[in-house]
PDB file of C-alpha atoms in Angstrom:
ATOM      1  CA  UNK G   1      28.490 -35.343   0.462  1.00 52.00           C
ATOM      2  CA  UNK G   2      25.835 -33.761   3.191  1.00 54.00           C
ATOM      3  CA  UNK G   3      25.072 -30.592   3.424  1.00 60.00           C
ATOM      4  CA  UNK G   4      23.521 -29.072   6.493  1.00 60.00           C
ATOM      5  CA  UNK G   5      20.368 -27.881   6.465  1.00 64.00           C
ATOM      6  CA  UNK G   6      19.992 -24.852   8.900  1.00 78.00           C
ATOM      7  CA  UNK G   7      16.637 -24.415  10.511  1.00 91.00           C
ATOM      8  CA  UNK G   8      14.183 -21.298   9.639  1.00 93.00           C
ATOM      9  CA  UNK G   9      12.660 -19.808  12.848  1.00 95.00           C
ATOM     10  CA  UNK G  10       8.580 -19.124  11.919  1.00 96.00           C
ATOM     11  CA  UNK G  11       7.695 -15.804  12.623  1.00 98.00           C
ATOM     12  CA  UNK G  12       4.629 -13.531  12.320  1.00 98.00           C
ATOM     13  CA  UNK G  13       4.109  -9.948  12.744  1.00 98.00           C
ATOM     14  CA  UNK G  14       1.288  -7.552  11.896  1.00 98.00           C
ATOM     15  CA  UNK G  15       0.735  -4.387  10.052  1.00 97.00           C
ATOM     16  CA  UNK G  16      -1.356  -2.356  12.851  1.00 98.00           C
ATOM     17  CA  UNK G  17      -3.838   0.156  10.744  1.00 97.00           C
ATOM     18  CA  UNK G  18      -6.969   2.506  11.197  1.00 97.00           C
ATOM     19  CA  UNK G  19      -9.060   4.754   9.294  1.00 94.00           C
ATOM     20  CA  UNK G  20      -8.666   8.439  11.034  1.00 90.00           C
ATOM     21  CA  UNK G  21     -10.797  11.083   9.984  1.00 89.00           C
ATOM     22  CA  UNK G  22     -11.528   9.442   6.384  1.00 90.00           C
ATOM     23  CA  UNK G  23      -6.999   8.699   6.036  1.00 89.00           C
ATOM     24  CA  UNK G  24      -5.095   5.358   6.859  1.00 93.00           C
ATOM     25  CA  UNK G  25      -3.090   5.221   9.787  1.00 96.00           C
ATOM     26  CA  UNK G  26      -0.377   2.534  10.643  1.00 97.00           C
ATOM     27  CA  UNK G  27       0.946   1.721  13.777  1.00 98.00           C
ATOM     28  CA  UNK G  28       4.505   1.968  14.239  1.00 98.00           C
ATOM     29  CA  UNK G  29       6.870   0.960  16.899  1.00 98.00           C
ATOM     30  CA  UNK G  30      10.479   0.749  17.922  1.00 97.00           C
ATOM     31  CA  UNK G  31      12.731  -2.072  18.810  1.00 94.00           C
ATOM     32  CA  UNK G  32      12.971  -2.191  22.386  1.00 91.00           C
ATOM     33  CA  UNK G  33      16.822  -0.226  22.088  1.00 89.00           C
ATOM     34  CA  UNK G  34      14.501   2.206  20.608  1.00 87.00           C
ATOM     35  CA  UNK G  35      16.914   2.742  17.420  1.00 91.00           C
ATOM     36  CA  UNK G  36      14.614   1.386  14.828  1.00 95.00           C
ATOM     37  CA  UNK G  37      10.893   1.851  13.412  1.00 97.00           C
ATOM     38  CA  UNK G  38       8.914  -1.474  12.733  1.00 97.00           C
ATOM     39  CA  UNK G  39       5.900  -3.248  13.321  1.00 97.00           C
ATOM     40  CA  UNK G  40       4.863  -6.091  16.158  1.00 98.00           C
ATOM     41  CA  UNK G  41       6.236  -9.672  14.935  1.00 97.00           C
ATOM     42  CA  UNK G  42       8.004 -12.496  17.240  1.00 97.00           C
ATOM     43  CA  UNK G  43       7.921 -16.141  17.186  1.00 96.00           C
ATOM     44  CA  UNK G  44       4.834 -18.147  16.318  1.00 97.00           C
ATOM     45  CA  UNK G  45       2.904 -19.771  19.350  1.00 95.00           C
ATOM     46  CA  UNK G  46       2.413 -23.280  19.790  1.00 94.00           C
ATOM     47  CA  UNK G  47      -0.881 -23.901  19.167  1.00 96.00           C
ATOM     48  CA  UNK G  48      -1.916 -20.946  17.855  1.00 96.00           C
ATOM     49  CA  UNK G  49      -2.346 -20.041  14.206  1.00 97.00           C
ATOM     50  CA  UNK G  50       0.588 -17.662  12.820  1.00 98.00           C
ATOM     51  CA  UNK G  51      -2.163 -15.110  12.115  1.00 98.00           C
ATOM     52  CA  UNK G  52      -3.405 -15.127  15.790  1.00 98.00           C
ATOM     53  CA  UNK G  53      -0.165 -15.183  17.447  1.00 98.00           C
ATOM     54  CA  UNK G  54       0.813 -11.976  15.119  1.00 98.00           C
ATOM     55  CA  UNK G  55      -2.415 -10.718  16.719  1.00 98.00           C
ATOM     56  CA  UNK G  56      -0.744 -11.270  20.380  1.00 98.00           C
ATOM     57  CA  UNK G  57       2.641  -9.774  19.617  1.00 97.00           C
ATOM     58  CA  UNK G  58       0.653  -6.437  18.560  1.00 98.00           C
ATOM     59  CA  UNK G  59      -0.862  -6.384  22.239  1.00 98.00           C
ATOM     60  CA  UNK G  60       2.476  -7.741  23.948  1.00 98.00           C
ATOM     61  CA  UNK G  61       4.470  -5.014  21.819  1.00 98.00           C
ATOM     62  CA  UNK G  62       1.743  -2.210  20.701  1.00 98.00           C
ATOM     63  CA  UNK G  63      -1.179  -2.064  23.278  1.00 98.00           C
ATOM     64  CA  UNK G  64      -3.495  -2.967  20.492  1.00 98.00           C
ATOM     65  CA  UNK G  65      -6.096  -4.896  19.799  1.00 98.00           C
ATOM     66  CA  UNK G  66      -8.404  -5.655  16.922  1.00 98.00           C
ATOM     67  CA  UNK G  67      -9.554  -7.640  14.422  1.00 98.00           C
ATOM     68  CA  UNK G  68      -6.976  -9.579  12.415  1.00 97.00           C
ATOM     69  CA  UNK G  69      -7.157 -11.321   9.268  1.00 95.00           C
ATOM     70  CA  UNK G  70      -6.558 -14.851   8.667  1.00 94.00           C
ATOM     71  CA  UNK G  71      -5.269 -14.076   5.106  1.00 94.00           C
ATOM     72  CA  UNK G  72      -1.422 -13.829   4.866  1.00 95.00           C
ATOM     73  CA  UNK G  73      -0.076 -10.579   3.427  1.00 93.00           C
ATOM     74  CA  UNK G  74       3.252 -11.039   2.432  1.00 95.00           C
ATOM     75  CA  UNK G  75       6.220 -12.961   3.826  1.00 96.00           C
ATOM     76  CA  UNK G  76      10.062 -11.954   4.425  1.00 95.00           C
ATOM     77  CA  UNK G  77      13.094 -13.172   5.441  1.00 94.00           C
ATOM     78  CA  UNK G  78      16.464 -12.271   7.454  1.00 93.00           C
ATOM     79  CA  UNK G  79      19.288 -13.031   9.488  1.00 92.00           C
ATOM     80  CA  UNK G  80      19.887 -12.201  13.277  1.00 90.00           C
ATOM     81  CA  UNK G  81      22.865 -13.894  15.108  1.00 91.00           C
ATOM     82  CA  UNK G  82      23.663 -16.323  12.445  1.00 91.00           C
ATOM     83  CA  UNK G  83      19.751 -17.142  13.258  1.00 93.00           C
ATOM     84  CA  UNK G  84      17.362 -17.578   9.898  1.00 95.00           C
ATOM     85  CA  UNK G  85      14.100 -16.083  10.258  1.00 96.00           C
ATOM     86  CA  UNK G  86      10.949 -16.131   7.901  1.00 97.00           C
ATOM     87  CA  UNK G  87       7.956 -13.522   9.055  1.00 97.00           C
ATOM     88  CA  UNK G  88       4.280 -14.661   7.812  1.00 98.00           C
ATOM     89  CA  UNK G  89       2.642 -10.790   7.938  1.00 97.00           C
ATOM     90  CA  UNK G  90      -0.913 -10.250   8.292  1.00 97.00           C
ATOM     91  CA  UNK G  91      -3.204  -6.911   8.535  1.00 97.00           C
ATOM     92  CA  UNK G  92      -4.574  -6.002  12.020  1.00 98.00           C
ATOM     93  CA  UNK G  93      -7.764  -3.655  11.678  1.00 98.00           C
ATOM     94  CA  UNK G  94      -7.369  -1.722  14.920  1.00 98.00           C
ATOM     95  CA  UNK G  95     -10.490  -1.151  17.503  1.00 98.00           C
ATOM     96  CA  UNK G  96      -8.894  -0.331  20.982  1.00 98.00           C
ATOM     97  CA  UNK G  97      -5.462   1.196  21.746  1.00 98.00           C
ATOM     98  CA  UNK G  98      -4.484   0.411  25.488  1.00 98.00           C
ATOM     99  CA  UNK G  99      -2.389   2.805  27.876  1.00 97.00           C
ATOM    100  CA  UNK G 100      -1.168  -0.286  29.937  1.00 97.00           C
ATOM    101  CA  UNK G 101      -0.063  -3.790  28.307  1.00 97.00           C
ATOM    102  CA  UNK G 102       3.554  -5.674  28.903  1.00 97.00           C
ATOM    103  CA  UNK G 103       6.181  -3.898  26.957  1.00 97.00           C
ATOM    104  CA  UNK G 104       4.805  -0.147  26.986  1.00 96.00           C
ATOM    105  CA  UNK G 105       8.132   0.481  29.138  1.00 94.00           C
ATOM    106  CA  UNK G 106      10.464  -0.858  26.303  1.00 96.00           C
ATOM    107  CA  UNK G 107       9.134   0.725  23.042  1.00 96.00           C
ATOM    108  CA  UNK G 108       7.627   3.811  21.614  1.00 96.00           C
ATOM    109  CA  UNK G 109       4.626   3.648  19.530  1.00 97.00           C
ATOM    110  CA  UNK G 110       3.266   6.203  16.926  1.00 97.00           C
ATOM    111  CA  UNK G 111       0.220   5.796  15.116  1.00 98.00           C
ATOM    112  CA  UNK G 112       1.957   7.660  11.216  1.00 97.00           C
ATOM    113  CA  UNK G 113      -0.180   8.200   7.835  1.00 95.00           C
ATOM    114  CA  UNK G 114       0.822   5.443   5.633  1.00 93.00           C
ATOM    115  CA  UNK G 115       3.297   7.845   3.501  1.00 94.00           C
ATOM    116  CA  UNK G 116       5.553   8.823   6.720  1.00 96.00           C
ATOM    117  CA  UNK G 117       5.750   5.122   8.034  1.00 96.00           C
ATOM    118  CA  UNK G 118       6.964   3.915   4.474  1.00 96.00           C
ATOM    119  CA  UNK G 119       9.604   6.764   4.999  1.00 96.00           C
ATOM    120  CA  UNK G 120      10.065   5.951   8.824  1.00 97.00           C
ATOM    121  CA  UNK G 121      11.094   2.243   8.619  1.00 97.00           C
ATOM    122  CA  UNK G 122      14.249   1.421   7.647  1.00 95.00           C
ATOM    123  CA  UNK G 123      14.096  -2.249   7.131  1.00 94.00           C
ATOM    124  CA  UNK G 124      13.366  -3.003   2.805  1.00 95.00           C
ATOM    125  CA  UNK G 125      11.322  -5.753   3.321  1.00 95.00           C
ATOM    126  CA  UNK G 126       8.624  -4.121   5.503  1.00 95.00           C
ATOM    127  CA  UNK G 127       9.045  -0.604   3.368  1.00 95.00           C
ATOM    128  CA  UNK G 128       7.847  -3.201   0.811  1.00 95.00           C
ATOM    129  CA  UNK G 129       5.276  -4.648   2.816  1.00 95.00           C
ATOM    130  CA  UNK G 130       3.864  -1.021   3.688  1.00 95.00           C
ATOM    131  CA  UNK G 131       3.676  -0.123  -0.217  1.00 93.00           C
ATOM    132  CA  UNK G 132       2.059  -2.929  -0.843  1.00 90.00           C
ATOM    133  CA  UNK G 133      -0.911  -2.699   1.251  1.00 85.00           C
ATOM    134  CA  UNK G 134      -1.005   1.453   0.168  1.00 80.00           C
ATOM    135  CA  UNK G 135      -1.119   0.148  -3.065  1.00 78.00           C
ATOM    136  CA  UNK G 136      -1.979  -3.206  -3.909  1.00 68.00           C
ATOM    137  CA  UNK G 137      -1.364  -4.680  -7.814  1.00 59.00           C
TER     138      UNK G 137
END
């Protein structure tokens, strides 16, 4: 008796934040059929940490750069054409926002207090994420 074992795709993704005028700011942006609120994730890099390909998906996706920490956040799973996916999250302390990087054609961005991104996203598991990091235990 075998049972197959289905593959798990490695993700990362980052939670994009800044201190403006003394209040936390997150980064939010939408899937590129612009129907959803999330944050920059996609497949980990060969040869590249999951916490510093996270750090490329935020430019590739957001137009942002910074500094991002090596220390994982959180983790969460789900499905996507019959695909299994698990998403290592890290924090991204922002320092430059560009005007020109690859997908700024695809997606909206919009930097949100931390309160109206938690209410923004739909998806539970980065909701969760975002309370979290408001609120740590």
């Amino acid at each position: 008796m075998s049972r197959k074992v289905s593959k798990v795709f490695q993700q990362s993704g980052v939670i994009p934040y800044r201190l403006q005028n003394g209040s936390l700011e997150v980064l939010l942006i939408t899937t590129r059929n612009r129907q959803n609120w999330v944050v920059p994730k996609g497949g980990v890099i060969d040869g590249m940490s999951p916490a510093i390909s996270a750090a490329k998906e935020a430019w590739e996706e957001a137009g942002v750069v910074g500094q991002v920490y090596t220390h994982e956040l959180d983790t969460y799973k789900y499905r996507k054409k019959g695909k299994k996916y698990e998403v290592k999250m890290f924090l991204l302390s922002v320092e430059t926002v560009l005007e020109d990087y690859p997908e700024v054609g695809q997606r909206q961005r919009q930097w949100l207090d931390i309160n109206k991104a938690i209410r923004r996203v739909k998806k539970p598991s980065i909701k969760r994420i975002l309370k979290d990091f408001l609120e740590p235990n």
